PDB file of C-alpha atoms in Angstrom:
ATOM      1  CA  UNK A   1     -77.334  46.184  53.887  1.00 49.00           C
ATOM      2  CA  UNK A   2     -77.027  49.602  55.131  1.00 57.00           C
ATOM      3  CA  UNK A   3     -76.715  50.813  58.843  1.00 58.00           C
ATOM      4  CA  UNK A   4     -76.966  53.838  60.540  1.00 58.00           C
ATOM      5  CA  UNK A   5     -75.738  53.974  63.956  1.00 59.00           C
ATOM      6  CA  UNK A   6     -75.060  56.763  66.236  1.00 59.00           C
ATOM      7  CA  UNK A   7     -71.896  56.558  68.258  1.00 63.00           C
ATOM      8  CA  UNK A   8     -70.864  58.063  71.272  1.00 67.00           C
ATOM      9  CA  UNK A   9     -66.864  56.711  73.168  1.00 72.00           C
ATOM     10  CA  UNK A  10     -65.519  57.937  76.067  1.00 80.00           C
ATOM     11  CA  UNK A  11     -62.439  57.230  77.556  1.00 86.00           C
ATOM     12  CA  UNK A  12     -58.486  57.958  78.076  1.00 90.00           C
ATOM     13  CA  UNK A  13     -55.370  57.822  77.406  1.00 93.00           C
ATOM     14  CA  UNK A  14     -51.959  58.655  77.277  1.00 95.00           C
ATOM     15  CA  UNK A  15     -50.209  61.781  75.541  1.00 96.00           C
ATOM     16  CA  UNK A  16     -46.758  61.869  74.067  1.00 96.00           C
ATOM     17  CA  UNK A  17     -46.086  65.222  72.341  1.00 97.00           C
ATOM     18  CA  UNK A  18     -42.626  66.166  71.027  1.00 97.00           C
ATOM     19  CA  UNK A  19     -43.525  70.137  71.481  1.00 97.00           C
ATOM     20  CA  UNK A  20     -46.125  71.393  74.192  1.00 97.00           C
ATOM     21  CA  UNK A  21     -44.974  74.753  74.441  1.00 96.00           C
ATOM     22  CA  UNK A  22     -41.242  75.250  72.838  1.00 95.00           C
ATOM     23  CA  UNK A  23     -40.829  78.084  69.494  1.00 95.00           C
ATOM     24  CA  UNK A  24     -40.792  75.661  67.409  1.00 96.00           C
ATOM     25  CA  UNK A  25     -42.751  75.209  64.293  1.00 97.00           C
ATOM     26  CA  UNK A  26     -43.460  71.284  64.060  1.00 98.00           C
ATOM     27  CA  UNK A  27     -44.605  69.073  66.738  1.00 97.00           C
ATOM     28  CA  UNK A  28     -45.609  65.262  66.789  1.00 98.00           C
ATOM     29  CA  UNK A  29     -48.093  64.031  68.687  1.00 98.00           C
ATOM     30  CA  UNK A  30     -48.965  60.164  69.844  1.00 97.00           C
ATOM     31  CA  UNK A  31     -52.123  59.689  71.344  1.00 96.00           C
ATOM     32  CA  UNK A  32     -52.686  56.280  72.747  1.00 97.00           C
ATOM     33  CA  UNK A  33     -56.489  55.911  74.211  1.00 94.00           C
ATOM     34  CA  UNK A  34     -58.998  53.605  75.417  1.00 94.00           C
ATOM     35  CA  UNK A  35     -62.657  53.914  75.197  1.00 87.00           C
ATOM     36  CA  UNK A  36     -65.403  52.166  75.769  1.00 83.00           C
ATOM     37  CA  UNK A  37     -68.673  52.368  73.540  1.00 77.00           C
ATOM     38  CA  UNK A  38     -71.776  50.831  72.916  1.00 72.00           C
ATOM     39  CA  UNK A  39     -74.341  50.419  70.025  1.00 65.00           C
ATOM     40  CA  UNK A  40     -76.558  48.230  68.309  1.00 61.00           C
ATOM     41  CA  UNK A  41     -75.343  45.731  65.766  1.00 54.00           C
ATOM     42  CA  UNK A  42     -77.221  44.423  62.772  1.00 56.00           C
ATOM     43  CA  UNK A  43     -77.932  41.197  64.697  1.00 56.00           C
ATOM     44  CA  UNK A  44     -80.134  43.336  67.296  1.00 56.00           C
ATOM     45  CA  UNK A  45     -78.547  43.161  70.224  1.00 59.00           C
ATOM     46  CA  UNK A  46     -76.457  45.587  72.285  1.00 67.00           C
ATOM     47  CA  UNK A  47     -73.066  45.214  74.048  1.00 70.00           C
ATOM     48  CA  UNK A  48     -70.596  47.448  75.526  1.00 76.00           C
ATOM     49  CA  UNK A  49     -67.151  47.077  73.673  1.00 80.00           C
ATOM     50  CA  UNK A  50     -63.392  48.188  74.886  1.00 87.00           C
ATOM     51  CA  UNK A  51     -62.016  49.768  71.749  1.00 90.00           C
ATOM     52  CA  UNK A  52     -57.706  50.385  71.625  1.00 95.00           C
ATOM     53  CA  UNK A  53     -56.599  53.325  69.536  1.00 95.00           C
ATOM     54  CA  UNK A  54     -53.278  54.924  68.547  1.00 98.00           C
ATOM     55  CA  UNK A  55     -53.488  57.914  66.656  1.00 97.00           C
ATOM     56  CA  UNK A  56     -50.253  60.126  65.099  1.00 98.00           C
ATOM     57  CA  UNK A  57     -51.026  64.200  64.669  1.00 98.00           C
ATOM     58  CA  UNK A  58     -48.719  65.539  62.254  1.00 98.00           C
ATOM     59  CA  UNK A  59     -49.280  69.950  64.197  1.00 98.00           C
ATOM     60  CA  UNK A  60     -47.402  73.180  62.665  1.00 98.00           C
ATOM     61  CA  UNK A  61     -47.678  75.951  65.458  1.00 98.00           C
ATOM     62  CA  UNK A  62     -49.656  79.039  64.120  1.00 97.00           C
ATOM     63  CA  UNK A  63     -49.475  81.010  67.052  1.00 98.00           C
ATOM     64  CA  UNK A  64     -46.417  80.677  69.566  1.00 97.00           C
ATOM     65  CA  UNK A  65     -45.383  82.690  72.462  1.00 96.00           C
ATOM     66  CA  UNK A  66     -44.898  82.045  76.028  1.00 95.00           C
ATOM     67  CA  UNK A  67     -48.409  81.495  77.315  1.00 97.00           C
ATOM     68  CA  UNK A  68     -50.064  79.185  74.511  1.00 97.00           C
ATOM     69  CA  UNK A  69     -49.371  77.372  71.512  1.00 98.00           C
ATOM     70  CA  UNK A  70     -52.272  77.118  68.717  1.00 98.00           C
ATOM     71  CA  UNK A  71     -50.881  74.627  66.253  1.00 98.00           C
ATOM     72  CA  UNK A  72     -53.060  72.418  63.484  1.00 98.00           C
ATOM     73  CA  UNK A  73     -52.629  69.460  61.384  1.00 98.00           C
ATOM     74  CA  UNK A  74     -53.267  65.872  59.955  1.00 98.00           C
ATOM     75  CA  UNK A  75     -53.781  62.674  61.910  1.00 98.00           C
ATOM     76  CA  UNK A  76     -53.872  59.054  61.076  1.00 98.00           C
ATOM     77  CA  UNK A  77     -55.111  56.815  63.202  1.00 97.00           C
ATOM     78  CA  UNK A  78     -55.684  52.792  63.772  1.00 97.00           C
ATOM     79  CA  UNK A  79     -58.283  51.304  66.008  1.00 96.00           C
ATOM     80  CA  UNK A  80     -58.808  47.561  67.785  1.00 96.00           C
ATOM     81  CA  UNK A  81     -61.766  46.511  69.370  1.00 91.00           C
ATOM     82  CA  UNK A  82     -62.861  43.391  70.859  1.00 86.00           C
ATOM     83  CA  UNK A  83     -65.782  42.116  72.757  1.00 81.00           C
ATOM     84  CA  UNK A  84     -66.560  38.215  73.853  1.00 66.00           C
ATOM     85  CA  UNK A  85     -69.892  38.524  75.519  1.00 69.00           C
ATOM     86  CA  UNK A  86     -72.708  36.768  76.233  1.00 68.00           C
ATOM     87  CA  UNK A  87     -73.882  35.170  72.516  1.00 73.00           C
ATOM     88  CA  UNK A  88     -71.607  37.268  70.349  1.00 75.00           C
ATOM     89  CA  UNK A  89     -68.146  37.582  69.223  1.00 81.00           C
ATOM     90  CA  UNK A  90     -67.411  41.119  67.990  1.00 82.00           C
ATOM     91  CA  UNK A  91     -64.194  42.004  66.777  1.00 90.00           C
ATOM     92  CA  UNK A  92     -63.295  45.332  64.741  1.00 91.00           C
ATOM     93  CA  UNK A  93     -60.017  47.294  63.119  1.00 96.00           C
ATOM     94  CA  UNK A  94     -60.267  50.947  61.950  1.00 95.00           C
ATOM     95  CA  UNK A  95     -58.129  53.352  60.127  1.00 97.00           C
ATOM     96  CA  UNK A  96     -58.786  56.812  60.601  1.00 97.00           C
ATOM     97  CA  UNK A  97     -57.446  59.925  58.784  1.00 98.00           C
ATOM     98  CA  UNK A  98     -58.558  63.608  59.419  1.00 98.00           C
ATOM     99  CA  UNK A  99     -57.937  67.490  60.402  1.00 98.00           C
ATOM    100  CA  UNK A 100     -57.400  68.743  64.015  1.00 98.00           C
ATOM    101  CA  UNK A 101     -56.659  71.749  65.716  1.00 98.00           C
ATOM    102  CA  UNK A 102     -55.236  72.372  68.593  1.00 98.00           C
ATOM    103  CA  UNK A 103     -54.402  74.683  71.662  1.00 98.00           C
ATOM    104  CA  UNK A 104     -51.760  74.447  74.663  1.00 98.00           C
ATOM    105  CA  UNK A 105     -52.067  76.690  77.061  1.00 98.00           C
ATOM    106  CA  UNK A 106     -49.180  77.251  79.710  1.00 96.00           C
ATOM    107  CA  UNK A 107     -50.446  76.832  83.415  1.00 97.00           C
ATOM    108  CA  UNK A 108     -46.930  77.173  84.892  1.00 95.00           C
ATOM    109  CA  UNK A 109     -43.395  75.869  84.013  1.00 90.00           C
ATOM    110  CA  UNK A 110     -44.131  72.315  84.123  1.00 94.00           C
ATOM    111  CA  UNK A 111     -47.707  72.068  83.039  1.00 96.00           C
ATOM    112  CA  UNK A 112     -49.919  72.815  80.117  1.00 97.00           C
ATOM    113  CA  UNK A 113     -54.042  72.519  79.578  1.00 98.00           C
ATOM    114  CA  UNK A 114     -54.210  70.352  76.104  1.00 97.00           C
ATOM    115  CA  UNK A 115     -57.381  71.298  73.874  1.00 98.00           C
ATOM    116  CA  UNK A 116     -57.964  69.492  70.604  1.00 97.00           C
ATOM    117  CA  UNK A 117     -60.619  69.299  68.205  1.00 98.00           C
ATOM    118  CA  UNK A 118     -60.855  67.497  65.154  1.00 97.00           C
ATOM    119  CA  UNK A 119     -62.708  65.872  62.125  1.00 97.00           C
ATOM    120  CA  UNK A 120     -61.980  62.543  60.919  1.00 96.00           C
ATOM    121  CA  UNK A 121     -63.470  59.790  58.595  1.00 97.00           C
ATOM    122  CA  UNK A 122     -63.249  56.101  60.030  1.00 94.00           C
ATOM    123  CA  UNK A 123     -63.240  52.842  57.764  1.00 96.00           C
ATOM    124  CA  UNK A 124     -63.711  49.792  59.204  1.00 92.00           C
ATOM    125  CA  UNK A 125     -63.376  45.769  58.960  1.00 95.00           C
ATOM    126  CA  UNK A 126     -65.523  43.513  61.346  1.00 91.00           C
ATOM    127  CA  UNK A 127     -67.407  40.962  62.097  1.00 88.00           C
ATOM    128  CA  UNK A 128     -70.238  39.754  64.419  1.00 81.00           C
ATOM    129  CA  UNK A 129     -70.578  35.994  65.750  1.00 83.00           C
ATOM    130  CA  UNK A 130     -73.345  33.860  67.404  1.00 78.00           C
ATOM    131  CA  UNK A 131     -74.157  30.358  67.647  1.00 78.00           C
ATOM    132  CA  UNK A 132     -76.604  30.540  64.647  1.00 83.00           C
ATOM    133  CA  UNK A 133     -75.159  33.429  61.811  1.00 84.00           C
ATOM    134  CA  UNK A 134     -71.758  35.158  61.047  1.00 87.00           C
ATOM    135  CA  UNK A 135     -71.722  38.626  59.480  1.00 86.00           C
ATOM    136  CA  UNK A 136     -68.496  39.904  58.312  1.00 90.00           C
ATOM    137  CA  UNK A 137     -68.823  43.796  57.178  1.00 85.00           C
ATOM    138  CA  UNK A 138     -67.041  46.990  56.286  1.00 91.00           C
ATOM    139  CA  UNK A 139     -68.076  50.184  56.258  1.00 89.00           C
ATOM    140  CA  UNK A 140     -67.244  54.554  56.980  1.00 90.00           C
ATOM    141  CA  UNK A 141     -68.161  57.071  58.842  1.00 87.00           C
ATOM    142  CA  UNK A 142     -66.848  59.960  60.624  1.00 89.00           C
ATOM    143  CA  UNK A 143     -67.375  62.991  62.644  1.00 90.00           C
ATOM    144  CA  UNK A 144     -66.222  65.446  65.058  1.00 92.00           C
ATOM    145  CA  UNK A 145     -64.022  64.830  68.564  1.00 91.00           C
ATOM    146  CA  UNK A 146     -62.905  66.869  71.341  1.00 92.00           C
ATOM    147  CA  UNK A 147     -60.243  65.718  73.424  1.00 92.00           C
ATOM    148  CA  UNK A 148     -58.867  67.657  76.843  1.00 94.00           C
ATOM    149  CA  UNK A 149     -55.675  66.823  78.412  1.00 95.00           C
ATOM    150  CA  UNK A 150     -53.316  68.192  81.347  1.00 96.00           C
ATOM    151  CA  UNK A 151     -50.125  68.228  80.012  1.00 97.00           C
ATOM    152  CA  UNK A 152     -46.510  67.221  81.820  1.00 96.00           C
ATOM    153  CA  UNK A 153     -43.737  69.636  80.438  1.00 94.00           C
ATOM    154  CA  UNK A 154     -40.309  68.102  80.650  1.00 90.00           C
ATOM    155  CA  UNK A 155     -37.592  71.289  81.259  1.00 86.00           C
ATOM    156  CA  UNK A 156     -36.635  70.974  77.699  1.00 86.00           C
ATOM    157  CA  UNK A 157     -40.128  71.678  76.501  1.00 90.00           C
ATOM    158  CA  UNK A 158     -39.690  75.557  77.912  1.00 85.00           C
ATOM    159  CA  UNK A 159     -40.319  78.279  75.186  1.00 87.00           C
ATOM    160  CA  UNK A 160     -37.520  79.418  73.681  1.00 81.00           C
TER     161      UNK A 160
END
């Protein structure tokens, strides 16, 4: 069968970014979130679900001086999600791949505004469980994300 189903997360997370603001051309970034999300499943009901991601941004800095850094780049990305709810037993893994660009901008010596946008297509394994059926399915799809972030600068991190 086919599904379409319109998808909205929000959530947070946790940053780890090898260059925020230095003169340097590469930069890795490790974005660890948590979102919540709800939709409708084939078996017509609808639940709220906790979904775990960890996604790695591959960025190469376009513009760098001392007040911003506009750098762009691949991600890949892995998903969990998990839901034991009333009738159902939901379980999910995703891998994600995709473009993103994105912009540091230098509030002071030891912090930076983070803003990221991207494109990415999802593929997915899961399955959906009740006392009476089992569906196991796969599927795609993708889209666009935003993600804004206040950044920690470590004195290293400086522009140099």
């Amino acid at each position: 069968f086919k599904a379409d189903i319109d998808l909205e997360r929000n959530g947070g997370g946790l940053i780890l970014d090898t260059n925020i603001s230095q003169n340097k051309v590469f930069n890795y970034r490790l974005n660890l979130g948590y979102y919540k999300y709800e939709h409708k499943y084939p078996l017509a009901v609808t639940q709220e679900h906790k979904y775990y991601t960890l996604d790695n941004t591959f960025g190469f800095g376009i513009v760098r001086t001392e007040n911003i850094r506009l750098w762009a780049g691949p991600m890949i990305g892995f998903g969990y999600a998990k839901t034991t709810e009333s009738d159902i037993n939901y379980s999910e893994i995703t891998f994600c791949f995709g473009g993103v660009f994105g912009l540091n901008a230098h509030l002071s010596s030891a912090l930076s505004l983070g803003i990221t946008l991207g494109i990415k297509s999802e593929y997915l394994v899961g399955s959906e469980e009740t006392s009476s059926k089992e569906i196991v399915y796969s599927g795609n799809f993708g889209g666009y994300y935003a993600n804004i972030a206040l950044l920690y600068r470590l004195d290293s991190d400086l522009y140099k």
